[in-house]
CSV table of C-alpha atoms in Angstrom, one decimal:
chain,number,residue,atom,x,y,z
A,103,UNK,CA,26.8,5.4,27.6
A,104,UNK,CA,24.0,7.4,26.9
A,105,UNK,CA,20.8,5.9,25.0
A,106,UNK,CA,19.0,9.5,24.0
A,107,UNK,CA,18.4,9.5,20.5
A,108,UNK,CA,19.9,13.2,20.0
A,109,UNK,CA,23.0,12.1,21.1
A,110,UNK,CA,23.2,9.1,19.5
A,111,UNK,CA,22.2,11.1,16.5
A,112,UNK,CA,25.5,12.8,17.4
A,113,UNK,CA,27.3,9.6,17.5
A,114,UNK,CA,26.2,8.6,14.1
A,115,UNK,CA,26.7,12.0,12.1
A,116,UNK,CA,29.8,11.0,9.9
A,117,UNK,CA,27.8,7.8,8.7
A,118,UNK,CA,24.5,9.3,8.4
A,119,UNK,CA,26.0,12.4,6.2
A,120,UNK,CA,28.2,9.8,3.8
A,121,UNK,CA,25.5,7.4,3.4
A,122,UNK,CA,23.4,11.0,2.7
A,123,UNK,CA,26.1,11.8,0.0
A,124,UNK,CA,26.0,8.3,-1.6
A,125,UNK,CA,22.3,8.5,-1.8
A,126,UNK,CA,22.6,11.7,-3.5
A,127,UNK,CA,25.3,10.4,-6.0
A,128,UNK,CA,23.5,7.3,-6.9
A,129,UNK,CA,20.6,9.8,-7.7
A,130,UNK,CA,22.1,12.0,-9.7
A,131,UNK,CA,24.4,9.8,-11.7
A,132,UNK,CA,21.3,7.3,-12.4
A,133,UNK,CA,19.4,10.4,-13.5
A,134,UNK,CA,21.8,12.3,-16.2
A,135,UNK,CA,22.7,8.5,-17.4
A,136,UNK,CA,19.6,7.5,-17.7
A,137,UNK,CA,18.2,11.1,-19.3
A,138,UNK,CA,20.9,10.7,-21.8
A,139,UNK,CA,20.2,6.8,-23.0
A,140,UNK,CA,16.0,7.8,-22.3
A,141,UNK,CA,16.4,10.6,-25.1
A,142,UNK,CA,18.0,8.3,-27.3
A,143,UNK,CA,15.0,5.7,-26.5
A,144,UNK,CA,12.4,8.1,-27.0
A,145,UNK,CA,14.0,9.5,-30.0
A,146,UNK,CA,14.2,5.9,-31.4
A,147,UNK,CA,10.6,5.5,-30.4
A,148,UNK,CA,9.0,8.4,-32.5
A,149,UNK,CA,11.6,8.7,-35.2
A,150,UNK,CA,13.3,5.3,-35.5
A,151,UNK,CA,12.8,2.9,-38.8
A,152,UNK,CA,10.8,-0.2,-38.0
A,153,UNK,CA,13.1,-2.7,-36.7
A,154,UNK,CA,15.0,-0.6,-34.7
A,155,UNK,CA,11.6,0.9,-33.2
A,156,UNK,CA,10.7,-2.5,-32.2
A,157,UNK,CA,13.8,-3.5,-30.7
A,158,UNK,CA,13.4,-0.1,-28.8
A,159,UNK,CA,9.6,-1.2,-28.0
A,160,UNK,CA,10.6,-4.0,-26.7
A,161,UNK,CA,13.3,-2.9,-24.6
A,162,UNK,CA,11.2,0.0,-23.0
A,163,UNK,CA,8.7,-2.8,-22.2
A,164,UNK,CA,10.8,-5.3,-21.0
A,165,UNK,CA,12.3,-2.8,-18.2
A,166,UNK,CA,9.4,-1.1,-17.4
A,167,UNK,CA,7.4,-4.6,-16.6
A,168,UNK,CA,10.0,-5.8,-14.7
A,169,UNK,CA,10.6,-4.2,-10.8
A,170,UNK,CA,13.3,-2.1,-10.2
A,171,UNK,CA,14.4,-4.3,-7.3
A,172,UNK,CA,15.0,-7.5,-9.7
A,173,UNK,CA,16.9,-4.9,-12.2
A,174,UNK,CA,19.3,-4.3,-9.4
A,175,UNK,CA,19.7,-7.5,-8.3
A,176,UNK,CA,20.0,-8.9,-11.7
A,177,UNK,CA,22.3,-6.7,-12.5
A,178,UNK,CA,24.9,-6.7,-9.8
A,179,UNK,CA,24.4,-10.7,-10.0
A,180,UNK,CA,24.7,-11.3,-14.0
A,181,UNK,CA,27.7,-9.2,-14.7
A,182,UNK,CA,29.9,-10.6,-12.7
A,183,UNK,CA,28.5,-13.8,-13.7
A,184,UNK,CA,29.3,-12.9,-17.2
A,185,UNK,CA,33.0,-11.3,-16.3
A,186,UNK,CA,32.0,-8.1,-16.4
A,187,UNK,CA,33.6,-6.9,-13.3
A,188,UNK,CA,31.5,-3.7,-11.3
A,189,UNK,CA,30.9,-3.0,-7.5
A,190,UNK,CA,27.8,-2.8,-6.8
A,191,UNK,CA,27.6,1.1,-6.7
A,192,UNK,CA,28.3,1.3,-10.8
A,193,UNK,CA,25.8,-2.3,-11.1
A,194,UNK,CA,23.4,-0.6,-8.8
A,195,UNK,CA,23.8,3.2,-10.5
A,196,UNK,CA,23.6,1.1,-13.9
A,197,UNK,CA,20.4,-0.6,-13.0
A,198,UNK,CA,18.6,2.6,-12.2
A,199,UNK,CA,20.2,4.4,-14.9
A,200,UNK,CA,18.4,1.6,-17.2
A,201,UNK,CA,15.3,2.1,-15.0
A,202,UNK,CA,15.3,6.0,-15.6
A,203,UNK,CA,16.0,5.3,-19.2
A,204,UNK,CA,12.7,3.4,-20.0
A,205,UNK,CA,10.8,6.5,-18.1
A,206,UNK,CA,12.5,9.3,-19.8
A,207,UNK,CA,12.1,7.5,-23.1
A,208,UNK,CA,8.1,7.4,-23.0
A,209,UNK,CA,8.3,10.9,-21.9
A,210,UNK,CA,10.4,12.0,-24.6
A,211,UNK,CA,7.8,10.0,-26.6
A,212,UNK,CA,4.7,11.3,-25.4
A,213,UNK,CA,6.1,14.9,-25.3
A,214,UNK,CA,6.8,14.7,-29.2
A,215,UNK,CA,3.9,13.0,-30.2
A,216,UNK,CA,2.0,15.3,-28.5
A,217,UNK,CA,3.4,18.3,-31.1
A,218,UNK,CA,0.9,19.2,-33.5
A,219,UNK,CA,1.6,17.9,-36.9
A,220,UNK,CA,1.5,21.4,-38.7
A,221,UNK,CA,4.7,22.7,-36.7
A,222,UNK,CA,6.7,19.8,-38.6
A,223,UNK,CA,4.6,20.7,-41.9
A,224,UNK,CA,5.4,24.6,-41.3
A,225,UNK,CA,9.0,24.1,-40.8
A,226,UNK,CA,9.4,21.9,-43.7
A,227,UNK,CA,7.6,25.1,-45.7
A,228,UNK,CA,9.8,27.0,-44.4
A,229,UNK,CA,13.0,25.0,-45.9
A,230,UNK,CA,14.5,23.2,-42.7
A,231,UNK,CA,16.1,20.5,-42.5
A,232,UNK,CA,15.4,17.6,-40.2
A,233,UNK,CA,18.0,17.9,-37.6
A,234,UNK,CA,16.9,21.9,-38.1
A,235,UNK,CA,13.5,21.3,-37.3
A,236,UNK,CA,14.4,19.2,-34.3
A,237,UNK,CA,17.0,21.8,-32.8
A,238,UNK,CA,14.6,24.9,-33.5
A,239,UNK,CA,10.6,23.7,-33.8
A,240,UNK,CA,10.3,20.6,-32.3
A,241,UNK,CA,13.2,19.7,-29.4
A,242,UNK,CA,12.0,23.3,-27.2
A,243,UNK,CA,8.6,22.4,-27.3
A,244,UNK,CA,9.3,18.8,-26.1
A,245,UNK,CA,11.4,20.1,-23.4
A,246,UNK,CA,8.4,22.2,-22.2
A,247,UNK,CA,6.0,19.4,-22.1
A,248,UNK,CA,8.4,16.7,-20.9
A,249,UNK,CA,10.1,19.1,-18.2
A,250,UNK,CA,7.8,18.8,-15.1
A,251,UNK,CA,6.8,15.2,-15.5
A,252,UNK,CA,11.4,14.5,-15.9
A,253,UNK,CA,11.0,16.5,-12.5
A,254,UNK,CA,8.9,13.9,-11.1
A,255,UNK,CA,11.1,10.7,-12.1
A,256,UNK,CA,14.3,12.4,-10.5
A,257,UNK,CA,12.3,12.1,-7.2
A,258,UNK,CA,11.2,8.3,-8.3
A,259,UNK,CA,14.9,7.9,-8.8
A,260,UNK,CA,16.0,9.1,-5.3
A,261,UNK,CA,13.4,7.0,-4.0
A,262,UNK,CA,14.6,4.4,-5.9
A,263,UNK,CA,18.2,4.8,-4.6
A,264,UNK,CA,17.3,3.1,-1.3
A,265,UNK,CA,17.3,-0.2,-3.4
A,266,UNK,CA,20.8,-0.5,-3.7
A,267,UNK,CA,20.9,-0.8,0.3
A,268,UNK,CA,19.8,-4.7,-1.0
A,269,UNK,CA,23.1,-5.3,-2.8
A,270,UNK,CA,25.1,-3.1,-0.1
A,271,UNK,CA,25.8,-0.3,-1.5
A,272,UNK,CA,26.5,2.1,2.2
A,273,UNK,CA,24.2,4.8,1.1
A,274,UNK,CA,21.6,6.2,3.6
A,275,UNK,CA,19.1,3.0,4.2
A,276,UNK,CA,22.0,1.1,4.8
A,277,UNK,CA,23.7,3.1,7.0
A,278,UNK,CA,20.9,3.4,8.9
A,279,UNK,CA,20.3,0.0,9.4
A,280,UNK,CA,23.9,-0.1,10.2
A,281,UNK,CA,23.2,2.4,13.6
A,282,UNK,CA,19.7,1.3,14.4
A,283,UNK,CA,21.8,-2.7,14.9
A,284,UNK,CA,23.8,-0.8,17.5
A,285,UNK,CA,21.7,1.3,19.3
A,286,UNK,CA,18.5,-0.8,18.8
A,287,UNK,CA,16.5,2.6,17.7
A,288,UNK,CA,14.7,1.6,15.3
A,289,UNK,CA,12.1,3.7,15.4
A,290,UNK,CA,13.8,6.6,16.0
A,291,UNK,CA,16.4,6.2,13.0
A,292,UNK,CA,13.9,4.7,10.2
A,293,UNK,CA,11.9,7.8,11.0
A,294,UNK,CA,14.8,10.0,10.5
A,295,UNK,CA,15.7,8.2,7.2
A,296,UNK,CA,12.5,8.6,6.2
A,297,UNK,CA,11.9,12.2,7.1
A,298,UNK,CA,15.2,12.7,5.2
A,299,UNK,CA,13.8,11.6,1.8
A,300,UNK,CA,10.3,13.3,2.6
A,301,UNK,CA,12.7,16.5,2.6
A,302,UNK,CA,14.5,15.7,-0.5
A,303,UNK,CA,11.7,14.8,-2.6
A,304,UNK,CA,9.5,17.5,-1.2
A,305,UNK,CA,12.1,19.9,-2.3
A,306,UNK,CA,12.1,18.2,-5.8
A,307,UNK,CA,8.4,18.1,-6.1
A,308,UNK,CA,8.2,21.7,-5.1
A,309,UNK,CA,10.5,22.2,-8.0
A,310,UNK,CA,8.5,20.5,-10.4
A,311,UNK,CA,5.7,22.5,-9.7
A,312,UNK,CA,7.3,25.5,-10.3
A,313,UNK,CA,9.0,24.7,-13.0
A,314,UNK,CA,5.2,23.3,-14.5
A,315,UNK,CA,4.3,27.0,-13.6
A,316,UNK,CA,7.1,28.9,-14.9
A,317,UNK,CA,6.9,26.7,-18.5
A,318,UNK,CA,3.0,26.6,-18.9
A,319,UNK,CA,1.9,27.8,-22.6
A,320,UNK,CA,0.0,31.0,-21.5
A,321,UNK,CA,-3.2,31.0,-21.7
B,360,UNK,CA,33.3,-15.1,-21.3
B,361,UNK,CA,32.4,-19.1,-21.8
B,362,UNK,CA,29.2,-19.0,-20.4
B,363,UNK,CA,26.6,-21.5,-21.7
B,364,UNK,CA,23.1,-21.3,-20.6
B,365,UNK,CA,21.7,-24.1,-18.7
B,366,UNK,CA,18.2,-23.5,-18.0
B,367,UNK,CA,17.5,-27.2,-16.6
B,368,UNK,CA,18.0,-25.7,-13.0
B,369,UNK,CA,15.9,-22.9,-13.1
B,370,UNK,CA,13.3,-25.6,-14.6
B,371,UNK,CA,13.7,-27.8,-11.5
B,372,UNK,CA,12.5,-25.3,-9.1
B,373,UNK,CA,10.0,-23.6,-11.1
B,374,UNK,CA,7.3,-24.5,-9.6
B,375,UNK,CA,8.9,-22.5,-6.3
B,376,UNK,CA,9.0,-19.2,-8.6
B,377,UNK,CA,5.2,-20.2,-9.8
B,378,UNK,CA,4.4,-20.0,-5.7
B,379,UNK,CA,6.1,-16.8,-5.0
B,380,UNK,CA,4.7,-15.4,-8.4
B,381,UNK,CA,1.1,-16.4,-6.6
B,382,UNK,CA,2.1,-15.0,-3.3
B,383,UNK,CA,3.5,-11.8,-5.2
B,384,UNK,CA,0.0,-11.6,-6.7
B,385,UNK,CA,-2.3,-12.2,-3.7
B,386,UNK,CA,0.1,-9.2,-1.5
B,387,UNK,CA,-0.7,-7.2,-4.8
B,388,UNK,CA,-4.7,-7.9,-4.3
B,389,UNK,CA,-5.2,-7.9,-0.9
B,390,UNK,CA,-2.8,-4.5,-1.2
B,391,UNK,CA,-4.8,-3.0,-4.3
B,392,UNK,CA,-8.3,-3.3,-2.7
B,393,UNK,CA,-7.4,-1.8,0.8
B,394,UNK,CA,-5.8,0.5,-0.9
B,395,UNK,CA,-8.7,1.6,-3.3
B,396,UNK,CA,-10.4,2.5,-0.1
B,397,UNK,CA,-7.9,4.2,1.8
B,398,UNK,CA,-7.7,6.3,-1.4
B,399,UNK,CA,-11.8,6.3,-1.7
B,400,UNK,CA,-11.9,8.0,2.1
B,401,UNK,CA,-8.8,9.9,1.3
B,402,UNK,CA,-9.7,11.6,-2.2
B,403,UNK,CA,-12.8,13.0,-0.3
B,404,UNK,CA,-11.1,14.7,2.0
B,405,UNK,CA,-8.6,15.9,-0.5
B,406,UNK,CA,-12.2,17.8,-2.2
B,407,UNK,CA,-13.7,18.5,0.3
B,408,UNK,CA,-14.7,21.6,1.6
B,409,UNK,CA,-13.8,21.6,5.6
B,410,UNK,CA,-10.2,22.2,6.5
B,411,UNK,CA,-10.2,19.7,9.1
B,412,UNK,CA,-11.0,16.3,6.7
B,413,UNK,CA,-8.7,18.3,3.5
B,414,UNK,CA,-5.4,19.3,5.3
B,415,UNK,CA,-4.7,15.9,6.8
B,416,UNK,CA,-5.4,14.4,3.9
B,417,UNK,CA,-3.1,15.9,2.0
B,418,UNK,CA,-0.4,15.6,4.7
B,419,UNK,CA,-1.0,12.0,4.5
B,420,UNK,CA,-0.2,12.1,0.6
B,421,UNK,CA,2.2,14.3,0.7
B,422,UNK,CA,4.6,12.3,3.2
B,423,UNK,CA,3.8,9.4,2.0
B,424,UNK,CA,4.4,9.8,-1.5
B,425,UNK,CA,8.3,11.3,-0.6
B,426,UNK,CA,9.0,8.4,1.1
B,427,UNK,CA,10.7,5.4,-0.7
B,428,UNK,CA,8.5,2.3,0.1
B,429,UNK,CA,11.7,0.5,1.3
B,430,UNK,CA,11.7,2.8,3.8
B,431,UNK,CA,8.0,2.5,5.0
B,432,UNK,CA,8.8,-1.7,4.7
B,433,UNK,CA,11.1,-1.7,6.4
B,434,UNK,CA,9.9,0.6,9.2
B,435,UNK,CA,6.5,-1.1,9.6
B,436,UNK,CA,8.4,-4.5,10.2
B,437,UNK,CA,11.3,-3.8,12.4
B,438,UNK,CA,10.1,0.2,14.1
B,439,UNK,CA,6.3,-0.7,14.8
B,440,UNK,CA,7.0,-3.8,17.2
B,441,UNK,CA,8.6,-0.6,19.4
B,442,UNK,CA,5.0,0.7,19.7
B,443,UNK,CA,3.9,-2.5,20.7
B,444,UNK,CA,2.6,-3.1,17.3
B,445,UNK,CA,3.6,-6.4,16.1
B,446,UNK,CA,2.1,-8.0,12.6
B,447,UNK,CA,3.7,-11.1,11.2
B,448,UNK,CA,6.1,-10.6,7.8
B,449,UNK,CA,3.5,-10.6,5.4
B,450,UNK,CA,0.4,-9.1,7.1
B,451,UNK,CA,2.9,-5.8,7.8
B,452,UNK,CA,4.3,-5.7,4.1
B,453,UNK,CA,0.6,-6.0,3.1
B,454,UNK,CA,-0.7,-2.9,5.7
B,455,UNK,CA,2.6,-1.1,4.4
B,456,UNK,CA,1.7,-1.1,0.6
B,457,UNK,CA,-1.9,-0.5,1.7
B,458,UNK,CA,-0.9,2.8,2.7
B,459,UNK,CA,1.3,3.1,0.3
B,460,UNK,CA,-0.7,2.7,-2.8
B,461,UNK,CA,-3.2,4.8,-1.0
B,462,UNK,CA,-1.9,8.0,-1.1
B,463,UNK,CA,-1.2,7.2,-5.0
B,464,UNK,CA,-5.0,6.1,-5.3
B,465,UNK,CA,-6.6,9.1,-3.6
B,466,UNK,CA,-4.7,11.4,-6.4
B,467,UNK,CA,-5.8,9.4,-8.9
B,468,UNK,CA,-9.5,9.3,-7.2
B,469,UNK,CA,-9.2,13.0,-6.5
B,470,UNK,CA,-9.2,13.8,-10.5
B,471,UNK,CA,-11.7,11.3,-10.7
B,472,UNK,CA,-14.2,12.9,-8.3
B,473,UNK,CA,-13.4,16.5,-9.8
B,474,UNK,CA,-13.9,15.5,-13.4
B,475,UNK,CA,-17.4,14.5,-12.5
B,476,UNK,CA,-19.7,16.6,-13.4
B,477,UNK,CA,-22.0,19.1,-11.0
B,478,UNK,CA,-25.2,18.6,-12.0
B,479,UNK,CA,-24.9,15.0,-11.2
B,480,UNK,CA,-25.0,15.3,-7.2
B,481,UNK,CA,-27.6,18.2,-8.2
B,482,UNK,CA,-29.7,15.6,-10.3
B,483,UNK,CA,-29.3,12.8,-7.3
B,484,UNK,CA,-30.2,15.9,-4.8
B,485,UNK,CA,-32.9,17.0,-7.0
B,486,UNK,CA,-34.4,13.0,-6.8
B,487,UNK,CA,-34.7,13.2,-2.9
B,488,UNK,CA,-31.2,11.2,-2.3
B,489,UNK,CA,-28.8,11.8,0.8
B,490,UNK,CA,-25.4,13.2,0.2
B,491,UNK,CA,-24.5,9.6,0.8
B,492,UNK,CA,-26.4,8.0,-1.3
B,493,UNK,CA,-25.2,10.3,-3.8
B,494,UNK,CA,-21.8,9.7,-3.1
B,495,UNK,CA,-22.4,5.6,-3.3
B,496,UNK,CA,-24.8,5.6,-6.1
B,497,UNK,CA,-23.7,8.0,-8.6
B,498,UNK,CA,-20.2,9.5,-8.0
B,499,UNK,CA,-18.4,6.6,-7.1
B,500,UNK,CA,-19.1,4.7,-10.3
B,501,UNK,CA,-18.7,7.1,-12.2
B,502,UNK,CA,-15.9,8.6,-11.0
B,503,UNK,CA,-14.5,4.4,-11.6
B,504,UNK,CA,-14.8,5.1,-14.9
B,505,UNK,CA,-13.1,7.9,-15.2
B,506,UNK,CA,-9.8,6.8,-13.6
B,507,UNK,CA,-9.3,3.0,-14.8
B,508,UNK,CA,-6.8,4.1,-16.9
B,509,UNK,CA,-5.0,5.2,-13.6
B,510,UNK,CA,-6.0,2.8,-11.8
B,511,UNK,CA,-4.6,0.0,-14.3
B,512,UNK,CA,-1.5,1.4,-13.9
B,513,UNK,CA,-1.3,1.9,-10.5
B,514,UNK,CA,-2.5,-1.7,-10.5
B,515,UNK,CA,0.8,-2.8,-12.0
B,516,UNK,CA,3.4,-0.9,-10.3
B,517,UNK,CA,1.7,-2.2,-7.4
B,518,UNK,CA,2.7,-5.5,-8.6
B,519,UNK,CA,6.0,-4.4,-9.4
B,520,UNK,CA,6.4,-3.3,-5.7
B,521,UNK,CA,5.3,-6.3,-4.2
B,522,UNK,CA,8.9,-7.3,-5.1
B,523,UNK,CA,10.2,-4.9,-1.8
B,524,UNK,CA,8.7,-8.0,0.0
B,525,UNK,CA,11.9,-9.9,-0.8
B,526,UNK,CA,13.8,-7.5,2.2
B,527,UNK,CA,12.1,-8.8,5.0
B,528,UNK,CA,12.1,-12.4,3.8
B,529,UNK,CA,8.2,-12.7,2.2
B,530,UNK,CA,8.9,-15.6,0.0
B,531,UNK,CA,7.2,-14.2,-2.9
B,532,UNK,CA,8.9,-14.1,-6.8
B,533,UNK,CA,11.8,-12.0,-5.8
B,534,UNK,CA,12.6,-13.8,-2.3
B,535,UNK,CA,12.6,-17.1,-4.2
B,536,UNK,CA,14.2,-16.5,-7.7
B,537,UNK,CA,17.2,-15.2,-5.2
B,538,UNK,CA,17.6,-18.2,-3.4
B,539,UNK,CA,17.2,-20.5,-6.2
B,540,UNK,CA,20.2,-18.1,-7.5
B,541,UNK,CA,22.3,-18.4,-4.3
B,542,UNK,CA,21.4,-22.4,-4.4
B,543,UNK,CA,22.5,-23.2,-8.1
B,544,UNK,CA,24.4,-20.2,-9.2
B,545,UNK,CA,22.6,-20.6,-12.4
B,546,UNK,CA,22.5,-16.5,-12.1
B,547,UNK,CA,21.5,-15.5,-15.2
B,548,UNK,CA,19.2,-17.9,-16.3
B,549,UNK,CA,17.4,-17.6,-12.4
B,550,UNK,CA,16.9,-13.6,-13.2
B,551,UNK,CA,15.9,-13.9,-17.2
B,552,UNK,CA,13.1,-16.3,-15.8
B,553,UNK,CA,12.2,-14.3,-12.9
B,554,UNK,CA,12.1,-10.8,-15.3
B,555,UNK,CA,10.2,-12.8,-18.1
B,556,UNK,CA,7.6,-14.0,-15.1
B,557,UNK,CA,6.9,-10.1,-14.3
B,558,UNK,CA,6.8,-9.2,-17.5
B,559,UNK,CA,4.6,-11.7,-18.7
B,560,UNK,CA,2.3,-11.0,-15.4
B,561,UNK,CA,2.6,-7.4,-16.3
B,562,UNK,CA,1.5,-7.7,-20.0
B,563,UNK,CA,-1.7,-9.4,-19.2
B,564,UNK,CA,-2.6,-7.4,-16.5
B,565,UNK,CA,-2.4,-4.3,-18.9
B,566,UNK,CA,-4.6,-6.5,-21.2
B,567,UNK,CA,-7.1,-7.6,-18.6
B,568,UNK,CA,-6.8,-3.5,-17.8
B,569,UNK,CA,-7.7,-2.2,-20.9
B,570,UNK,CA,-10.6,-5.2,-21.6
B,571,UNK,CA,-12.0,-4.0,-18.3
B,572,UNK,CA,-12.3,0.0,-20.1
B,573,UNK,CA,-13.7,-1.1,-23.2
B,574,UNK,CA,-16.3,-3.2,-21.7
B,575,UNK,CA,-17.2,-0.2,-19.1
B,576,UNK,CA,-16.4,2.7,-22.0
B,577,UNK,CA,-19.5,5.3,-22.1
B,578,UNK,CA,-20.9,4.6,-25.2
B,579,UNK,CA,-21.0,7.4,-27.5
């Protein structure tokens, strides 16, 4: 038996590359879920009647004082506690995708508060309707401003992702815990985990900046 | 679904979610302040002018912030003993958001420091002070003032993250509202109290945060 990290880098391929797949599907499941609810939220949040914004206020709150890590757990804990049956991949993806939600939303927020009054005034000269004024005036615009910052929480969420190692969910943490308590490498293997999300993120924060460049009012 | 809340057992062992909400807060202290300067050394190398002190500054940021804390937790614990390192549970969860918060500090120091303006250091230099002096005296504060927005929030996902300490067994708010979970399988009530205990620590934090900014606001 050979103890060289390479080859025992070898030796744990298979796992290392699934638990790199799950990682990646945790990720990007938790990120359009959450994008979809968090435009709803922010939506809510600018545009919504009273009550409902304060139930939205309070939701968006709620999730963002409380640590991701307790969402997870909570979540894969109370709904089965409740009969609501998931593995912990869907509690865990759900968790983040609530997570991601409460981000996205004071984006969305911020990016259409931001919006100078006038363009809603100028649209409503023009004869638009609301949904109109959304889809045409004010929606791009949002998108522009809210774009590299939504960059930024996908690489939160991938960070993120390593939470769901907690409630066992095999994706890359776990899995490497998983080789590092048969071949006692610790070092070697957290490293490589870790080196493994520098390179994912990196990639994604790369991104963001050139996609912060490529939308940038000019000047 | 015939579930009926039952708080009673959560109520019993309160006072065990009170302790780890006080240990959650001191590893966010002891984490914020060595972090603040970690990020204080750091965000001068980010500006300054010598390659030497600015590149690995920024490589220190960089990897950092790509690297999910769980990660760095759990290395520090179980990789550094390899290297002959070895810190007990909590004094490595504290080192590891130390370092953690302090590549997140030293951005949010680095605007601080640029948004300062020029004639500042040239009004301290001008008055016969050292570039130190300067630095301690003038930029520093007033660089503070500039980024406690920032560094309110920072503040409380700093907070939020001392909840990672729960993985290696730091009995803080996490660790405990888990096992009072696993001991009375009052699930939902243990994690409604736990979330409301963040929250709540959360909310005044922001408050105390944004108390802090008016009392220090430049007057205008």
């Amino acid at each position: 038996m050979d103890f060289s990290f390479l080859d025992q880098l070898w030796v744990a391929r298979f796992p290392l590359l699934k638990g790199l797949g799950v990682s990646i599907s945790i990720s990007l499941s938790s990120i359009v879920v959450g994008t979809v609810l968090g435009v709803f939220v922010g939506l809510a949040l600018t545009y919504g009647v009273r009550p409902l914004k304060w139930l939205v206020r309070g939701y968006t709150d709620f999730i963002r004082g409380t640590p991701v890590l307790v969402l997870v757990l909570a979540s894969y804990y109370v709904l089965g506690t409740v009969g609501i049956n998931l593995g912990p991949f869907q509690a865990g993806v759900l968790a983040l995708a609530v997570f991601c939600s409460s981000h996205v939303g004071e984006l969305v927020r911020g990016a259409l508060q931001s919006i100078p009054k006038g363009q809603t005034e100028a649209a409503k000269a023009i004869g638009l309707t609301f949904p109109q004024t959304f889809a045409y005036v004010l929606g791009p615009q949002a998108l522009r401003q809210a774009l590299p910052a939504w960059v930024n929480t996908a690489a939160e969420m991938v960070k993120a992702s390593t939470l769901l190692s907690i409630i066992g969910v095999a994706e890359l943490l776990l899995r490497t815990q998983e080789v590092i308590s048969r071949t006692f490498m610790s070092l070697e293997f957290y490293f490589f985990a870790g080196f493994l999300y520098f390179v994912i993120n990196y990639g994604i924060e790369r991104f963001g900046r050139y996609v912060e460049r490529k939308t940038a009012v000019p000047s | 679904m015939t579930y009926t809340l039952n708080f009673s057992a959560v109520w019993r062992s309160f006072d065990l979610l009170l302790q780890g909400l006080a240990l959650s807060l001191g590893l966010a202290a002891l984490a914020i302040l060595a972090g603040c300067a970690i990020g204080l050394i750091t965000a001068f190398g980010l500006v300054s002018k010598r390659v030497l002190l600015r590149k690995p500054a920024g490589l220190y940021v960089t990897m950092i912030r790509n690297t999910p804390i769980l990660v760095l937790v759990l290395f520090s614990y179980f990789a550094l003993p390899e290297l002959g390192i070895r810190l007990g549970k909590i004094e490595s969860f504290v080192l590891t958001l130390a370092i953690y918060s302090g590549a997140y500090l030293a951005e949010v120091f680095r605007g601080g420091l640029i948004a300062v303006p020029p004639g500042q250091r040239e009004a301290g230099l001008a008055i016969g002070l050292t570039e130190l002096q300067i630095r301690i005296s003038i930029i520093i504060p007033l660089m503070l003032r500039n980024v406690l927005p920032s560094l309110g929030s920072t503040l409380i996902s700093l907070f939020k993250d001392t909840s990672l300490a729960a993985a290696i067994a730091v009995p803080e708010l996490t660790f405990e509202a888990r096992k009072i979970n696993v001991e009375t399988f009052r699930v939902i009530e243990t994690w409604i109290v736990a979330s409301c205990l963040y929250v709540a620590t959360c909310s005044l934090l922001a408050a105390l945060m944004r108390a802090v900014e008016r009392r220090l606001a430049v007057p205008r």
